[in-house]
Short mmCIF file of C-alpha atoms and ligand atoms in Angstrom, two decimals:
data_model
loop_
_atom_site.label_atom_id
_atom_site.label_comp_id
_atom_site.label_asym_id
_atom_site.label_seq_id
_atom_site.Cartn_x
_atom_site.Cartn_y
_atom_site.Cartn_z
CA MET A 1 -16.64 -22.56 42.08
CA LYS A 2 -17.24 -22.99 45.79
CA ASN A 3 -18.30 -19.79 47.58
CA LEU A 4 -15.28 -18.06 49.24
CA ALA A 5 -12.82 -20.48 47.64
CA ILE A 6 -9.25 -19.27 47.00
CA ILE A 7 -7.71 -21.14 44.10
CA LYS A 8 -4.49 -21.34 42.09
CA PRO A 9 -4.60 -19.98 38.54
CA ALA A 10 -4.95 -22.71 35.92
CA ILE A 11 -2.39 -21.18 33.57
CA THR A 12 0.90 -19.40 34.19
CA LEU A 13 3.19 -17.47 31.88
CA GLN A 14 6.90 -18.19 32.26
CA LEU A 15 8.29 -14.67 32.46
CA SER A 16 11.62 -15.70 30.94
CA ASN A 17 10.11 -16.65 27.59
CA PHE A 18 6.37 -15.99 27.98
CA HIS A 19 5.47 -19.59 27.26
CA MET A 20 2.23 -20.63 28.89
CA LYS A 21 2.09 -23.61 31.16
CA GLY A 22 -1.00 -25.47 32.20
CA GLU A 23 -3.73 -27.73 30.93
CA CYS A 24 -5.68 -27.02 27.76
CA ILE A 25 -2.98 -24.99 26.05
CA ILE A 26 -3.17 -25.59 22.32
CA GLU A 27 0.03 -25.50 20.26
CA GLN A 28 -0.03 -24.87 16.52
CA ILE A 29 3.02 -24.99 14.30
CA ARG A 30 3.11 -23.49 10.83
CA LYS A 31 5.82 -24.87 8.57
CA ILE A 32 6.78 -23.83 5.06
CA LYS A 33 4.56 -26.62 3.68
CA ASP A 34 1.52 -25.12 5.48
CA LEU A 35 1.97 -21.72 3.88
CA ALA A 36 1.46 -22.35 0.17
CA GLY A 37 0.35 -19.18 -1.60
CA VAL A 38 1.24 -16.92 1.31
CA PHE A 39 4.54 -15.55 0.01
CA PHE A 40 5.10 -13.57 -3.19
CA ASP A 41 8.13 -15.36 -4.62
CA ASN A 42 6.94 -18.85 -5.61
CA ASP A 43 10.37 -19.94 -6.88
CA ALA A 44 12.09 -19.00 -3.62
CA TYR A 45 9.25 -20.70 -1.71
CA GLY A 46 9.69 -23.88 -3.76
CA GLU A 47 13.37 -24.06 -2.89
CA MET A 48 12.80 -23.97 0.85
CA ASP A 49 12.74 -26.93 3.22
CA ASN A 50 9.10 -27.97 3.60
CA GLU A 51 9.66 -28.84 7.24
CA GLN A 52 11.13 -25.49 8.23
CA ILE A 53 9.10 -23.92 11.02
CA ILE A 54 8.02 -20.36 10.23
CA TYR A 55 5.84 -19.65 13.27
CA SER A 56 4.11 -21.25 16.21
CA VAL A 57 1.11 -20.19 18.28
CA GLN A 58 0.24 -21.20 21.84
CA SER A 59 -3.41 -20.50 22.59
CA TRP A 60 -5.52 -20.58 25.69
CA PHE A 61 -9.28 -20.90 25.21
CA PRO A 62 -10.73 -20.54 28.73
CA VAL A 63 -14.27 -20.67 27.29
CA GLU A 64 -15.81 -22.41 24.29
CA GLU A 65 -15.16 -20.91 20.88
CA GLY A 66 -18.05 -18.60 20.02
CA THR A 67 -18.87 -17.63 23.61
CA GLU A 68 -20.27 -14.11 23.54
CA GLY A 69 -18.37 -11.86 25.96
CA GLY A 70 -15.51 -14.39 26.36
CA LEU A 71 -11.82 -13.76 25.69
CA PHE A 72 -8.98 -15.83 24.25
CA TRP A 73 -5.25 -15.44 24.70
CA GLY A 74 -2.38 -16.49 22.43
CA ASN A 75 1.38 -16.15 22.07
CA THR A 76 2.91 -16.20 18.59
CA THR A 77 6.60 -16.72 17.81
CA ILE A 78 7.81 -16.03 14.28
CA MET A 79 11.28 -17.21 13.28
CA PRO A 80 13.71 -14.80 11.59
CA GLY A 81 14.16 -15.24 7.85
CA LYS A 82 12.79 -14.41 4.42
CA VAL A 83 11.24 -16.07 1.40
CA GLY A 84 13.05 -14.22 -1.38
CA ASP A 85 12.99 -10.60 -0.16
CA GLU A 86 9.82 -11.01 1.91
CA TYR A 87 10.05 -11.44 5.66
CA PHE A 88 8.66 -14.55 7.37
CA MET A 89 5.10 -13.69 8.42
CA THR A 90 1.77 -15.10 9.54
CA LYS A 91 -1.05 -16.04 7.14
CA GLY A 92 -3.15 -13.08 8.26
CA HIS A 93 -6.90 -12.80 8.59
CA PHE A 94 -9.98 -10.71 9.13
CA HIS A 95 -12.07 -11.88 12.05
CA SER A 96 -15.18 -13.78 10.98
CA LYS A 97 -17.23 -11.49 13.20
CA ARG A 98 -15.62 -8.63 11.40
CA GLU A 99 -16.16 -5.86 13.94
CA SER A 100 -14.12 -7.76 16.58
CA ALA A 101 -11.02 -5.88 17.69
CA GLU A 102 -7.84 -7.38 19.18
CA ILE A 103 -4.86 -6.33 21.30
CA TYR A 104 -1.27 -7.36 20.56
CA PHE A 105 1.80 -6.65 22.61
CA CYS A 106 5.38 -7.37 21.64
CA ILE A 107 7.47 -9.42 24.06
CA GLU A 108 10.76 -9.90 22.22
CA GLY A 109 12.31 -9.29 18.83
CA ASN A 110 11.51 -6.77 16.11
CA GLY A 111 8.52 -6.98 13.88
CA MET A 112 5.91 -5.24 11.81
CA LEU A 113 2.18 -5.48 12.33
CA ILE A 114 0.67 -5.20 8.85
CA LEU A 115 -2.89 -3.89 8.83
CA MET A 116 -5.44 -3.50 6.03
CA ASP A 117 -8.87 -1.89 6.32
CA GLN A 118 -12.07 -2.66 4.41
CA ASN A 119 -11.04 -0.28 1.62
CA ARG A 120 -7.78 -2.20 1.26
CA LYS A 121 -5.74 0.69 2.67
CA CYS A 122 -2.64 -0.95 4.15
CA TRP A 123 -0.17 0.27 6.76
CA GLY A 124 2.46 -1.06 9.15
CA GLU A 125 3.02 -0.59 12.87
CA GLU A 126 6.50 -1.24 14.26
CA MET A 127 6.75 -3.90 16.96
CA TYR A 128 9.50 -4.02 19.58
CA PRO A 129 9.62 -5.24 23.18
CA GLY A 130 6.91 -3.40 25.08
CA SER A 131 5.01 -2.07 22.06
CA LEU A 132 1.25 -2.34 22.49
CA HIS A 133 -1.14 -2.49 19.53
CA TYR A 134 -4.86 -2.02 19.15
CA ILE A 135 -6.20 -3.72 16.03
CA PRO A 136 -9.58 -2.13 15.32
CA GLY A 137 -12.53 -4.17 14.07
CA ASN A 138 -12.86 -4.59 10.29
CA VAL A 139 -9.07 -4.55 9.89
CA ALA A 140 -7.14 -7.56 8.55
CA HIS A 141 -3.87 -8.25 10.36
CA ARG A 142 -0.69 -10.23 9.91
CA THR A 143 2.74 -9.96 11.52
CA ALA A 144 6.24 -10.16 10.05
CA ASN A 145 9.56 -10.72 11.78
CA ILE A 146 11.96 -8.04 10.52
CA GLY A 147 14.83 -8.87 12.89
CA ASN A 148 17.54 -11.49 13.26
CA SER A 149 16.03 -13.26 16.26
CA PRO A 150 12.60 -14.78 17.01
CA LEU A 151 9.73 -12.33 17.34
CA THR A 152 7.28 -13.16 20.13
CA PHE A 153 4.05 -11.31 20.83
CA GLY A 154 0.96 -11.86 22.95
CA ALA A 155 -2.61 -11.39 21.71
CA CYS A 156 -6.04 -11.12 23.30
CA TRP A 157 -9.20 -11.39 21.21
CA PRO A 158 -12.94 -12.02 21.67
CA ALA A 159 -13.95 -15.69 21.93
CA ASP A 160 -16.62 -15.18 19.28
CA ALA A 161 -14.36 -13.32 16.79
CA GLY A 162 -13.45 -16.37 14.68
CA HIS A 163 -10.87 -16.31 11.89
CA ASN A 164 -11.61 -15.70 8.23
CA TYR A 165 -8.50 -16.89 6.38
CA GLU A 166 -10.23 -17.53 3.04
CA GLU A 167 -10.58 -13.90 2.09
CA ILE A 168 -6.87 -13.20 2.54
CA GLN A 169 -6.00 -16.48 0.82
CA GLN A 170 -8.04 -15.45 -2.20
CA GLU A 171 -7.40 -11.72 -2.35
CA GLY A 172 -4.17 -11.20 -0.42
CA PHE A 173 -3.28 -7.99 1.35
CA SER A 174 -2.96 -4.96 -0.94
CA ALA A 175 0.71 -4.59 0.05
CA ARG A 176 3.60 -6.83 1.10
CA LEU A 177 6.54 -6.19 3.37
CA PHE A 178 9.86 -6.64 1.56
CA GLU A 179 13.41 -5.93 2.59
CA LYS A 180 14.97 -3.39 0.24
CA ALA A 181 18.46 -2.00 0.87
CA GLY A 182 18.38 -3.62 4.31
CA LYS A 183 15.12 -1.93 5.37
CA PRO A 184 11.49 -3.06 5.57
CA ILE A 185 9.26 -1.39 3.02
CA LEU A 186 5.57 -1.90 2.17
CA ILE A 187 5.01 -2.30 -1.55
CA GLU A 188 1.59 -2.38 -3.19
CA THR A 189 0.83 -5.58 -5.07
CA LYS A 190 -1.96 -6.23 -7.53
CA GLU A 191 -3.08 -9.67 -6.45
CA ARG A 192 -6.78 -9.20 -6.00
CA ARG A 193 -8.55 -11.93 -7.93
CA LYS A 194 -12.19 -10.89 -7.52
C1 PAN B 201 -3.30 -14.13 16.49
C2 PAN B 201 -2.94 -14.95 15.22
C3 PAN B 201 -1.53 -15.54 15.24
C4 PAN B 201 -1.21 -16.36 13.97
O1 PAN B 201 -3.36 -14.96 17.61
O2 PAN B 201 -3.91 -15.95 15.05
O3 PAN B 201 -0.59 -14.52 15.35
O4 PAN B 201 -1.58 -15.68 12.80
P1 PAN B 201 -2.62 -16.33 11.77
O5 PAN B 201 -3.82 -16.72 12.59
O6 PAN B 201 -2.92 -15.25 10.79
O7 PAN B 201 -1.96 -17.53 11.19
C5 PAN B 201 -4.63 -13.45 16.17
O8 PAN B 201 -4.64 -12.49 15.47
N1 PAN B 201 -5.76 -14.00 16.66
O9 PAN B 201 -6.95 -13.46 16.35
ZN1 ZN B 202 -6.77 -11.86 14.94
#
């Protein structure tokens, strides 16, 4: 950057829907067909439309992946719906650099941030417009939409955190968020394969 330069920001957030605009924004879409093994009820999963969009993520990587001290930003939108009795949710992950923390904040909709520590203790944090969430290091995280409209939240995480999806793919979370009698409830599941 030129000394004393005054420049326009490269990226802007549209305040009506929090979509980012600008170059280098990466869009990822996760459809039913991308989420094999994520949901509990395999029969209900098999009956769903493979092309149905479950969630999308817009990410901004202002520095290269792995840059120590750098930060990334992302917006996730999860559609409303369920597979069987289980709410639509993200795959979930630990960070590869496990001690890396993250901040989420809810923009619109109603959700549940599902957290699991190293000892597989699992708990949920309610998400609603304006709720702010600190995800400590060494804690796996995934998000479910528990409402009738799209859930959108913003996230900021270290550029060298990385994503470890394999562990959750293999071992799952120790609990799942189901709707029972019209309410979200965390229920322990015995899915650990190791
Ligand atoms: C978020 C998540 C995003 C999608 O930006 O990556 O909500 O969830 P999955 O990555 O589990 O599919 C984040 O936690 N980044 O670190
Ligand atoms: Zn994360």
